[in-house]
């Protein structure tokens, strides 16, 4: 169902770098005038292809794996009737190409909350955990991909909108703009695409990238918890009761169990 722009005024409450840092879900990096020429991207960036990868880039590409999902999307060029192994292989190749392009950096168009268009440069860090958005004004914003709550697509036709969360085709209006929204808890990034195929690819691969980041962050947290449990078990083996609770060098435990007090588990 089509909606007017006024009814969806809160849909594009995108990042505002002027907010208090304590309330932000991102990190803002301000560049000095001396730094801008060194850090800002250039329009003549050559695309990355598998045949032009350096050894370091090739190592990064080989580390890119699909996240664990119950169902995987069907990549462009494949049919749902194709063997699952073939579809998975094509999806991985498409995902790797997308991540390598984003790692090098891509120029994109952002739609702001007041419906203005802004040229930005996006780049994902080598750890595949952080998306850097360069606004070209000496201000770079770093977004943690693990904090993404959802990714979805909407279609804008003049002042009307049609929301759609899947990559299935939509009825094409006369003057469509495909908007892919990357949503955080309190922030949104809206990227503008002129054709549906490019928008679908960005939506599909960005969903895979955020799932991978969340999976990686979760495994890191699980590893930290496991190490903490090992430390606690080691401490538990060295706990000694006070001498008043010992008899003949043996810890005294009454009939009602161990003495009351804090225990290390």
PDB file of C-alpha atoms in Angstrom:
ATOM      1  CA  UNK A   1       0.000   0.000   0.000  1.00  0.00           C
ATOM      2  CA  UNK A   2       1.374   3.390  -0.949  1.00  0.00           C
ATOM      3  CA  UNK A   3       1.893   6.002   1.790  1.00  0.00           C
ATOM      4  CA  UNK A   4       2.682   9.694   1.620  1.00  0.00           C
ATOM      5  CA  UNK A   5       6.024  11.094   2.676  1.00  0.00           C
ATOM      6  CA  UNK A   6       4.402  12.866   5.619  1.00  0.00           C
ATOM      7  CA  UNK A   7       3.049   9.610   7.058  1.00  0.00           C
ATOM      8  CA  UNK A   8       6.534   8.102   6.934  1.00  0.00           C
ATOM      9  CA  UNK A   9       8.431  11.093   8.312  1.00  0.00           C
ATOM     10  CA  UNK A  10      10.067   8.956  10.988  1.00  0.00           C
ATOM     11  CA  UNK A  11      11.136   6.273   8.538  1.00  0.00           C
ATOM     12  CA  UNK A  12      14.343   8.028   7.564  1.00  0.00           C
ATOM     13  CA  UNK A  13      15.529   9.395  10.892  1.00  0.00           C
ATOM     14  CA  UNK A  14      19.095   8.755   9.781  1.00  0.00           C
ATOM     15  CA  UNK A  15      22.339   9.390  11.589  1.00  0.00           C
ATOM     16  CA  UNK A  16      22.921  12.824  13.071  1.00  0.00           C
ATOM     17  CA  UNK A  17      26.559  13.365  13.896  1.00  0.00           C
ATOM     18  CA  UNK A  18      25.777  16.386  16.059  1.00  0.00           C
ATOM     19  CA  UNK A  19      24.144  14.311  18.794  1.00  0.00           C
ATOM     20  CA  UNK A  20      25.757  13.812  22.138  1.00  0.00           C
ATOM     21  CA  UNK A  21      28.375  11.052  21.918  1.00  0.00           C
ATOM     22  CA  UNK A  22      26.884   9.245  24.887  1.00  0.00           C
ATOM     23  CA  UNK A  23      23.636   8.723  23.011  1.00  0.00           C
ATOM     24  CA  UNK A  24      25.138   7.645  19.721  1.00  0.00           C
ATOM     25  CA  UNK A  25      25.311   4.097  18.389  1.00  0.00           C
ATOM     26  CA  UNK A  26      28.310   5.010  16.299  1.00  0.00           C
ATOM     27  CA  UNK A  27      31.733   6.599  16.577  1.00  0.00           C
ATOM     28  CA  UNK A  28      32.361   9.948  14.919  1.00  0.00           C
ATOM     29  CA  UNK A  29      35.862  10.699  13.624  1.00  0.00           C
ATOM     30  CA  UNK A  30      36.638  14.330  12.759  1.00  0.00           C
ATOM     31  CA  UNK A  31      39.471  14.996  10.304  1.00  0.00           C
ATOM     32  CA  UNK A  32      41.614  18.087  10.262  1.00  0.00           C
ATOM     33  CA  UNK A  33      42.268  19.957   7.017  1.00  0.00           C
ATOM     34  CA  UNK A  34      45.694  18.322   6.766  1.00  0.00           C
ATOM     35  CA  UNK A  35      44.140  14.872   7.093  1.00  0.00           C
ATOM     36  CA  UNK A  36      41.294  15.294   4.622  1.00  0.00           C
ATOM     37  CA  UNK A  37      43.315  14.932   1.406  1.00  0.00           C
ATOM     38  CA  UNK A  38      44.941  11.783   2.748  1.00  0.00           C
ATOM     39  CA  UNK A  39      41.757  10.128   4.016  1.00  0.00           C
ATOM     40  CA  UNK A  40      38.993  11.214   1.665  1.00  0.00           C
ATOM     41  CA  UNK A  41      38.246   8.826  -1.239  1.00  0.00           C
ATOM     42  CA  UNK A  42      38.866   9.618  -4.869  1.00  0.00           C
ATOM     43  CA  UNK A  43      36.478   9.057  -7.760  1.00  0.00           C
ATOM     44  CA  UNK A  44      38.992   7.092  -9.815  1.00  0.00           C
ATOM     45  CA  UNK A  45      39.113   4.096  -7.477  1.00  0.00           C
ATOM     46  CA  UNK A  46      39.489   1.030  -9.677  1.00  0.00           C
ATOM     47  CA  UNK A  47      37.150  -1.907  -8.981  1.00  0.00           C
ATOM     48  CA  UNK A  48      38.432  -5.026  -7.273  1.00  0.00           C
ATOM     49  CA  UNK A  49      38.152  -8.239  -9.279  1.00  0.00           C
ATOM     50  CA  UNK A  50      39.398 -11.743  -8.386  1.00  0.00           C
ATOM     51  CA  UNK A  51      42.138 -11.360 -10.990  1.00  0.00           C
ATOM     52  CA  UNK A  52      43.483  -8.094  -9.528  1.00  0.00           C
ATOM     53  CA  UNK A  53      43.599  -9.049  -5.850  1.00  0.00           C
ATOM     54  CA  UNK A  54      46.780  -8.665  -3.875  1.00  0.00           C
ATOM     55  CA  UNK A  55      47.901 -11.502  -1.627  1.00  0.00           C
ATOM     56  CA  UNK A  56      46.430  -9.715   1.379  1.00  0.00           C
ATOM     57  CA  UNK A  57      43.132  -9.132  -0.400  1.00  0.00           C
ATOM     58  CA  UNK A  58      43.041 -12.752  -1.508  1.00  0.00           C
ATOM     59  CA  UNK A  59      43.565 -13.829   2.098  1.00  0.00           C
ATOM     60  CA  UNK A  60      40.656 -11.625   3.154  1.00  0.00           C
ATOM     61  CA  UNK A  61      38.407 -13.018   0.415  1.00  0.00           C
ATOM     62  CA  UNK A  62      39.129 -16.566   1.528  1.00  0.00           C
ATOM     63  CA  UNK A  63      38.091 -15.644   5.078  1.00  0.00           C
ATOM     64  CA  UNK A  64      34.660 -14.495   3.921  1.00  0.00           C
ATOM     65  CA  UNK A  65      32.119 -17.209   4.640  1.00  0.00           C
ATOM     66  CA  UNK A  66      28.353 -17.347   4.626  1.00  0.00           C
ATOM     67  CA  UNK A  67      26.690 -17.042   8.048  1.00  0.00           C
ATOM     68  CA  UNK A  68      24.643 -19.927   9.412  1.00  0.00           C
ATOM     69  CA  UNK A  69      21.047 -19.515   8.257  1.00  0.00           C
ATOM     70  CA  UNK A  70      18.064 -21.839   8.146  1.00  0.00           C
ATOM     71  CA  UNK A  71      17.282 -20.697   4.634  1.00  0.00           C
ATOM     72  CA  UNK A  72      19.586 -18.933   2.211  1.00  0.00           C
ATOM     73  CA  UNK A  73      18.382 -16.470  -0.433  1.00  0.00           C
ATOM     74  CA  UNK A  74      18.534 -17.451  -4.068  1.00  0.00           C
ATOM     75  CA  UNK A  75      21.251 -15.395  -5.789  1.00  0.00           C
ATOM     76  CA  UNK A  76      20.685 -13.581  -9.055  1.00  0.00           C
ATOM     77  CA  UNK A  77      21.166 -15.934 -11.997  1.00  0.00           C
ATOM     78  CA  UNK A  78      19.998 -19.010 -10.076  1.00  0.00           C
ATOM     79  CA  UNK A  79      16.633 -20.683  -9.838  1.00  0.00           C
ATOM     80  CA  UNK A  80      15.040 -22.191  -6.714  1.00  0.00           C
ATOM     81  CA  UNK A  81      15.038 -25.467  -8.648  1.00  0.00           C
ATOM     82  CA  UNK A  82      18.827 -25.466  -8.991  1.00  0.00           C
ATOM     83  CA  UNK A  83      20.781 -27.843  -6.722  1.00  0.00           C
ATOM     84  CA  UNK A  84      21.389 -26.384  -3.290  1.00  0.00           C
ATOM     85  CA  UNK A  85      25.144 -26.834  -3.612  1.00  0.00           C
ATOM     86  CA  UNK A  86      25.187 -24.748  -6.803  1.00  0.00           C
ATOM     87  CA  UNK A  87      23.021 -22.019  -5.283  1.00  0.00           C
ATOM     88  CA  UNK A  88      25.234 -21.899  -2.162  1.00  0.00           C
ATOM     89  CA  UNK A  89      28.376 -21.661  -4.285  1.00  0.00           C
ATOM     90  CA  UNK A  90      26.973 -18.804  -6.380  1.00  0.00           C
ATOM     91  CA  UNK A  91      25.733 -17.017  -3.269  1.00  0.00           C
ATOM     92  CA  UNK A  92      29.158 -17.238  -1.622  1.00  0.00           C
ATOM     93  CA  UNK A  93      30.874 -15.877  -4.740  1.00  0.00           C
ATOM     94  CA  UNK A  94      28.399 -12.982  -4.941  1.00  0.00           C
ATOM     95  CA  UNK A  95      28.852 -12.252  -1.233  1.00  0.00           C
ATOM     96  CA  UNK A  96      32.640 -12.319  -1.499  1.00  0.00           C
ATOM     97  CA  UNK A  97      32.565  -9.924  -4.466  1.00  0.00           C
ATOM     98  CA  UNK A  98      30.285  -7.558  -2.536  1.00  0.00           C
ATOM     99  CA  UNK A  99      32.447  -7.554   0.597  1.00  0.00           C
ATOM    100  CA  UNK A 100      35.652  -7.009  -1.363  1.00  0.00           C
ATOM    101  CA  UNK A 101      34.091  -4.059  -3.209  1.00  0.00           C
ATOM    102  CA  UNK A 102      32.876  -2.600   0.072  1.00  0.00           C
ATOM    103  CA  UNK A 103      36.258  -3.178   1.672  1.00  0.00           C
ATOM    104  CA  UNK A 104      37.935  -1.160  -1.069  1.00  0.00           C
ATOM    105  CA  UNK A 105      35.238   1.494  -0.728  1.00  0.00           C
ATOM    106  CA  UNK A 106      32.222   2.454  -2.827  1.00  0.00           C
ATOM    107  CA  UNK A 107      30.582   5.782  -3.618  1.00  0.00           C
ATOM    108  CA  UNK A 108      26.878   5.764  -2.826  1.00  0.00           C
ATOM    109  CA  UNK A 109      23.877   8.054  -2.486  1.00  0.00           C
ATOM    110  CA  UNK A 110      22.247   8.505   0.897  1.00  0.00           C
ATOM    111  CA  UNK A 111      18.708   9.755   1.525  1.00  0.00           C
ATOM    112  CA  UNK A 112      18.610  11.867   4.675  1.00  0.00           C
ATOM    113  CA  UNK A 113      15.745  12.374   7.114  1.00  0.00           C
ATOM    114  CA  UNK A 114      14.694  15.619   5.393  1.00  0.00           C
ATOM    115  CA  UNK A 115      14.645  13.729   2.053  1.00  0.00           C
ATOM    116  CA  UNK A 116      17.789  15.329   0.702  1.00  0.00           C
ATOM    117  CA  UNK A 117      20.301  13.360  -1.339  1.00  0.00           C
ATOM    118  CA  UNK A 118      23.889  13.184  -0.168  1.00  0.00           C
ATOM    119  CA  UNK A 119      26.947  11.655  -1.863  1.00  0.00           C
ATOM    120  CA  UNK A 120      28.871   9.486   0.589  1.00  0.00           C
ATOM    121  CA  UNK A 121      31.679   6.951   0.553  1.00  0.00           C
ATOM    122  CA  UNK A 122      31.261   3.653   2.407  1.00  0.00           C
ATOM    123  CA  UNK A 123      33.934   1.190   3.432  1.00  0.00           C
ATOM    124  CA  UNK A 124      33.952  -1.896   5.635  1.00  0.00           C
ATOM    125  CA  UNK A 125      36.958  -2.530   7.856  1.00  0.00           C
ATOM    126  CA  UNK A 126      39.119  -5.602   7.389  1.00  0.00           C
ATOM    127  CA  UNK A 127      37.627  -7.224  10.497  1.00  0.00           C
ATOM    128  CA  UNK A 128      34.213  -7.014   8.738  1.00  0.00           C
ATOM    129  CA  UNK A 129      32.710  -5.592  11.929  1.00  0.00           C
ATOM    130  CA  UNK A 130      32.567  -1.862  11.203  1.00  0.00           C
ATOM    131  CA  UNK A 131      31.069   0.176   8.357  1.00  0.00           C
ATOM    132  CA  UNK A 132      32.689   3.576   7.847  1.00  0.00           C
ATOM    133  CA  UNK A 133      30.585   6.298   6.227  1.00  0.00           C
ATOM    134  CA  UNK A 134      32.536   9.284   4.900  1.00  0.00           C
ATOM    135  CA  UNK A 135      30.335  12.328   4.318  1.00  0.00           C
ATOM    136  CA  UNK A 136      33.080  14.233   2.500  1.00  0.00           C
ATOM    137  CA  UNK A 137      33.038  17.072   5.040  1.00  0.00           C
ATOM    138  CA  UNK A 138      35.868  15.927   7.268  1.00  0.00           C
ATOM    139  CA  UNK A 139      33.477  13.808   9.340  1.00  0.00           C
ATOM    140  CA  UNK A 140      33.578  10.015   9.207  1.00  0.00           C
ATOM    141  CA  UNK A 141      31.056   7.866  11.108  1.00  0.00           C
ATOM    142  CA  UNK A 142      31.812   4.290  12.100  1.00  0.00           C
ATOM    143  CA  UNK A 143      28.809   1.984  12.503  1.00  0.00           C
ATOM    144  CA  UNK A 144      29.123  -1.428  14.251  1.00  0.00           C
ATOM    145  CA  UNK A 145      27.506  -3.952  11.926  1.00  0.00           C
ATOM    146  CA  UNK A 146      26.696  -6.284  14.815  1.00  0.00           C
ATOM    147  CA  UNK A 147      24.298  -3.598  16.097  1.00  0.00           C
ATOM    148  CA  UNK A 148      22.104  -3.708  12.963  1.00  0.00           C
ATOM    149  CA  UNK A 149      18.559  -4.715  13.879  1.00  0.00           C
ATOM    150  CA  UNK A 150      17.197  -5.224  10.355  1.00  0.00           C
ATOM    151  CA  UNK A 151      17.714  -4.450   6.679  1.00  0.00           C
ATOM    152  CA  UNK A 152      14.785  -3.822   4.343  1.00  0.00           C
ATOM    153  CA  UNK A 153      13.822  -2.240   1.049  1.00  0.00           C
ATOM    154  CA  UNK A 154      11.236   0.381   0.176  1.00  0.00           C
ATOM    155  CA  UNK A 155      10.295   1.992  -3.134  1.00  0.00           C
ATOM    156  CA  UNK A 156       9.995   5.747  -3.497  1.00  0.00           C
ATOM    157  CA  UNK A 157       7.988   7.242  -6.337  1.00  0.00           C
ATOM    158  CA  UNK A 158       7.985  11.046  -6.148  1.00  0.00           C
ATOM    159  CA  UNK A 159       6.418  11.701  -2.717  1.00  0.00           C
ATOM    160  CA  UNK A 160       4.913   8.242  -2.187  1.00  0.00           C
ATOM    161  CA  UNK A 161       6.445   5.195  -0.574  1.00  0.00           C
ATOM    162  CA  UNK A 162       5.836   1.472  -0.660  1.00  0.00           C
ATOM    163  CA  UNK A 163       7.526  -0.648   1.978  1.00  0.00           C
ATOM    164  CA  UNK A 164       8.831  -4.112   1.217  1.00  0.00           C
ATOM    165  CA  UNK A 165      11.168  -6.218   3.356  1.00  0.00           C
ATOM    166  CA  UNK A 166      12.017  -9.023   0.948  1.00  0.00           C
ATOM    167  CA  UNK A 167      13.974  -9.178  -2.283  1.00  0.00           C
ATOM    168  CA  UNK A 168      10.936 -10.249  -4.305  1.00  0.00           C
ATOM    169  CA  UNK A 169      10.016  -7.988  -7.251  1.00  0.00           C
ATOM    170  CA  UNK A 170       7.646  -5.069  -6.663  1.00  0.00           C
ATOM    171  CA  UNK A 171       5.185  -3.482  -9.096  1.00  0.00           C
ATOM    172  CA  UNK A 172       7.298  -0.819 -10.766  1.00  0.00           C
ATOM    173  CA  UNK A 173       5.903   2.728 -10.631  1.00  0.00           C
ATOM    174  CA  UNK A 174       6.623   5.348 -13.252  1.00  0.00           C
ATOM    175  CA  UNK A 175       9.660   6.940 -11.557  1.00  0.00           C
ATOM    176  CA  UNK A 176      10.930   4.467  -8.962  1.00  0.00           C
ATOM    177  CA  UNK A 177      13.805   4.821  -6.535  1.00  0.00           C
ATOM    178  CA  UNK A 178      14.754   1.756  -4.541  1.00  0.00           C
ATOM    179  CA  UNK A 179      15.802   2.554  -0.972  1.00  0.00           C
ATOM    180  CA  UNK A 180      17.633  -0.011   1.145  1.00  0.00           C
ATOM    181  CA  UNK A 181      17.459   0.892   4.828  1.00  0.00           C
ATOM    182  CA  UNK A 182      20.011  -0.422   7.312  1.00  0.00           C
ATOM    183  CA  UNK A 183      18.388   0.063  10.698  1.00  0.00           C
ATOM    184  CA  UNK A 184      20.019   0.254  14.109  1.00  0.00           C
ATOM    185  CA  UNK A 185      18.197   0.647  17.411  1.00  0.00           C
ATOM    186  CA  UNK A 186      17.868   4.424  17.102  1.00  0.00           C
ATOM    187  CA  UNK A 187      19.467   5.169  13.726  1.00  0.00           C
ATOM    188  CA  UNK A 188      18.852   4.380  10.069  1.00  0.00           C
ATOM    189  CA  UNK A 189      21.032   4.531   6.986  1.00  0.00           C
ATOM    190  CA  UNK A 190      19.080   4.832   3.735  1.00  0.00           C
ATOM    191  CA  UNK A 191      20.874   4.046   0.465  1.00  0.00           C
ATOM    192  CA  UNK A 192      19.369   5.042  -2.898  1.00  0.00           C
ATOM    193  CA  UNK A 193      19.466   2.795  -5.986  1.00  0.00           C
ATOM    194  CA  UNK A 194      18.017   3.436  -9.425  1.00  0.00           C
ATOM    195  CA  UNK A 195      17.503  -0.183 -10.473  1.00  0.00           C
ATOM    196  CA  UNK A 196      15.931  -3.050  -8.619  1.00  0.00           C
ATOM    197  CA  UNK A 197      18.658  -5.624  -9.355  1.00  0.00           C
ATOM    198  CA  UNK A 198      21.391  -3.528  -7.716  1.00  0.00           C
ATOM    199  CA  UNK A 199      19.127  -2.817  -4.755  1.00  0.00           C
ATOM    200  CA  UNK A 200      18.315  -6.504  -4.338  1.00  0.00           C
ATOM    201  CA  UNK A 201      22.000  -7.440  -4.427  1.00  0.00           C
ATOM    202  CA  UNK A 202      22.892  -4.789  -1.846  1.00  0.00           C
ATOM    203  CA  UNK A 203      20.011  -5.856   0.406  1.00  0.00           C
ATOM    204  CA  UNK A 204      20.859  -9.543   0.203  1.00  0.00           C
ATOM    205  CA  UNK A 205      24.593  -9.115   0.766  1.00  0.00           C
ATOM    206  CA  UNK A 206      24.203  -6.505   3.511  1.00  0.00           C
ATOM    207  CA  UNK A 207      21.921  -8.897   5.386  1.00  0.00           C
ATOM    208  CA  UNK A 208      24.557 -11.611   5.063  1.00  0.00           C
ATOM    209  CA  UNK A 209      27.281  -9.220   6.211  1.00  0.00           C
ATOM    210  CA  UNK A 210      25.382  -8.100   9.311  1.00  0.00           C
ATOM    211  CA  UNK A 211      24.527 -11.696  10.199  1.00  0.00           C
ATOM    212  CA  UNK A 212      28.200 -12.618   9.850  1.00  0.00           C
ATOM    213  CA  UNK A 213      29.219  -9.707  12.083  1.00  0.00           C
ATOM    214  CA  UNK A 214      26.673 -10.716  14.715  1.00  0.00           C
ATOM    215  CA  UNK A 215      27.804 -14.329  14.484  1.00  0.00           C
ATOM    216  CA  UNK A 216      31.429 -13.299  14.919  1.00  0.00           C
ATOM    217  CA  UNK A 217      30.604 -10.997  17.832  1.00  0.00           C
ATOM    218  CA  UNK A 218      28.606 -13.778  19.485  1.00  0.00           C
ATOM    219  CA  UNK A 219      31.422 -16.287  19.144  1.00  0.00           C
ATOM    220  CA  UNK A 220      33.837 -13.780  20.643  1.00  0.00           C
ATOM    221  CA  UNK A 221      31.538 -13.264  23.621  1.00  0.00           C
ATOM    222  CA  UNK A 222      31.155 -17.021  24.091  1.00  0.00           C
ATOM    223  CA  UNK A 223      34.932 -17.419  24.075  1.00  0.00           C
ATOM    224  CA  UNK A 224      35.334 -14.683  26.686  1.00  0.00           C
ATOM    225  CA  UNK A 225      32.725 -16.347  28.906  1.00  0.00           C
ATOM    226  CA  UNK A 226      34.465 -19.701  28.558  1.00  0.00           C
ATOM    227  CA  UNK A 227      37.800 -18.146  29.561  1.00  0.00           C
ATOM    228  CA  UNK A 228      36.149 -16.462  32.558  1.00  0.00           C
ATOM    229  CA  UNK A 229      34.685 -19.794  33.681  1.00  0.00           C
ATOM    230  CA  UNK A 230      38.130 -21.388  33.458  1.00  0.00           C
ATOM    231  CA  UNK A 231      39.564 -18.620  35.646  1.00  0.00           C
ATOM    232  CA  UNK A 232      36.779 -19.063  38.198  1.00  0.00           C
ATOM    233  CA  UNK A 233      37.332 -22.815  38.326  1.00  0.00           C
ATOM    234  CA  UNK A 234      41.026 -22.195  38.906  1.00  0.00           C
ATOM    235  CA  UNK A 235      40.235 -19.789  41.725  1.00  0.00           C
ATOM    236  CA  UNK A 236      37.802 -22.254  43.254  1.00  0.00           C
ATOM    237  CA  UNK A 237      40.584 -24.821  43.531  1.00  0.00           C
ATOM    238  CA  UNK A 238      42.657 -22.381  45.601  1.00  0.00           C
ATOM    239  CA  UNK A 239      39.946 -21.257  48.043  1.00  0.00           C
ATOM    240  CA  UNK A 240      40.972 -21.911  51.662  1.00  0.00           C
ATOM    241  CA  UNK A 241      38.625 -21.784  54.635  1.00  0.00           C
ATOM    242  CA  UNK A 242      39.622 -19.824  57.760  1.00  0.00           C
ATOM    243  CA  UNK A 243      41.503 -21.797  60.461  1.00  0.00           C
ATOM    244  CA  UNK A 244      38.458 -21.605  62.781  1.00  0.00           C
ATOM    245  CA  UNK A 245      36.566 -23.826  60.371  1.00  0.00           C
ATOM    246  CA  UNK A 246      39.296 -26.496  60.300  1.00  0.00           C
ATOM    247  CA  UNK A 247      39.773 -29.506  62.565  1.00  0.00           C
ATOM    248  CA  UNK A 248      43.046 -31.366  62.343  1.00  0.00           C
ATOM    249  CA  UNK A 249      43.927 -29.763  59.037  1.00  0.00           C
ATOM    250  CA  UNK A 250      40.640 -30.905  57.455  1.00  0.00           C
ATOM    251  CA  UNK A 251      37.886 -28.452  56.566  1.00  0.00           C
ATOM    252  CA  UNK A 252      34.981 -28.868  58.960  1.00  0.00           C
ATOM    253  CA  UNK A 253      31.595 -29.279  57.276  1.00  0.00           C
ATOM    254  CA  UNK A 254      28.621 -29.638  59.588  1.00  0.00           C
ATOM    255  CA  UNK A 255      25.647 -31.864  59.117  1.00  0.00           C
ATOM    256  CA  UNK A 256      23.707 -29.024  57.557  1.00  0.00           C
ATOM    257  CA  UNK A 257      26.303 -28.537  54.820  1.00  0.00           C
ATOM    258  CA  UNK A 258      29.100 -26.027  54.337  1.00  0.00           C
ATOM    259  CA  UNK A 259      29.253 -22.846  56.401  1.00  0.00           C
ATOM    260  CA  UNK A 260      27.210 -19.940  55.170  1.00  0.00           C
ATOM    261  CA  UNK A 261      28.863 -17.147  53.238  1.00  0.00           C
ATOM    262  CA  UNK A 262      29.807 -16.239  49.710  1.00  0.00           C
ATOM    263  CA  UNK A 263      31.175 -19.025  47.594  1.00  0.00           C
ATOM    264  CA  UNK A 264      32.969 -19.001  44.283  1.00  0.00           C
ATOM    265  CA  UNK A 265      31.201 -21.192  41.795  1.00  0.00           C
TER     266      UNK A 265
END
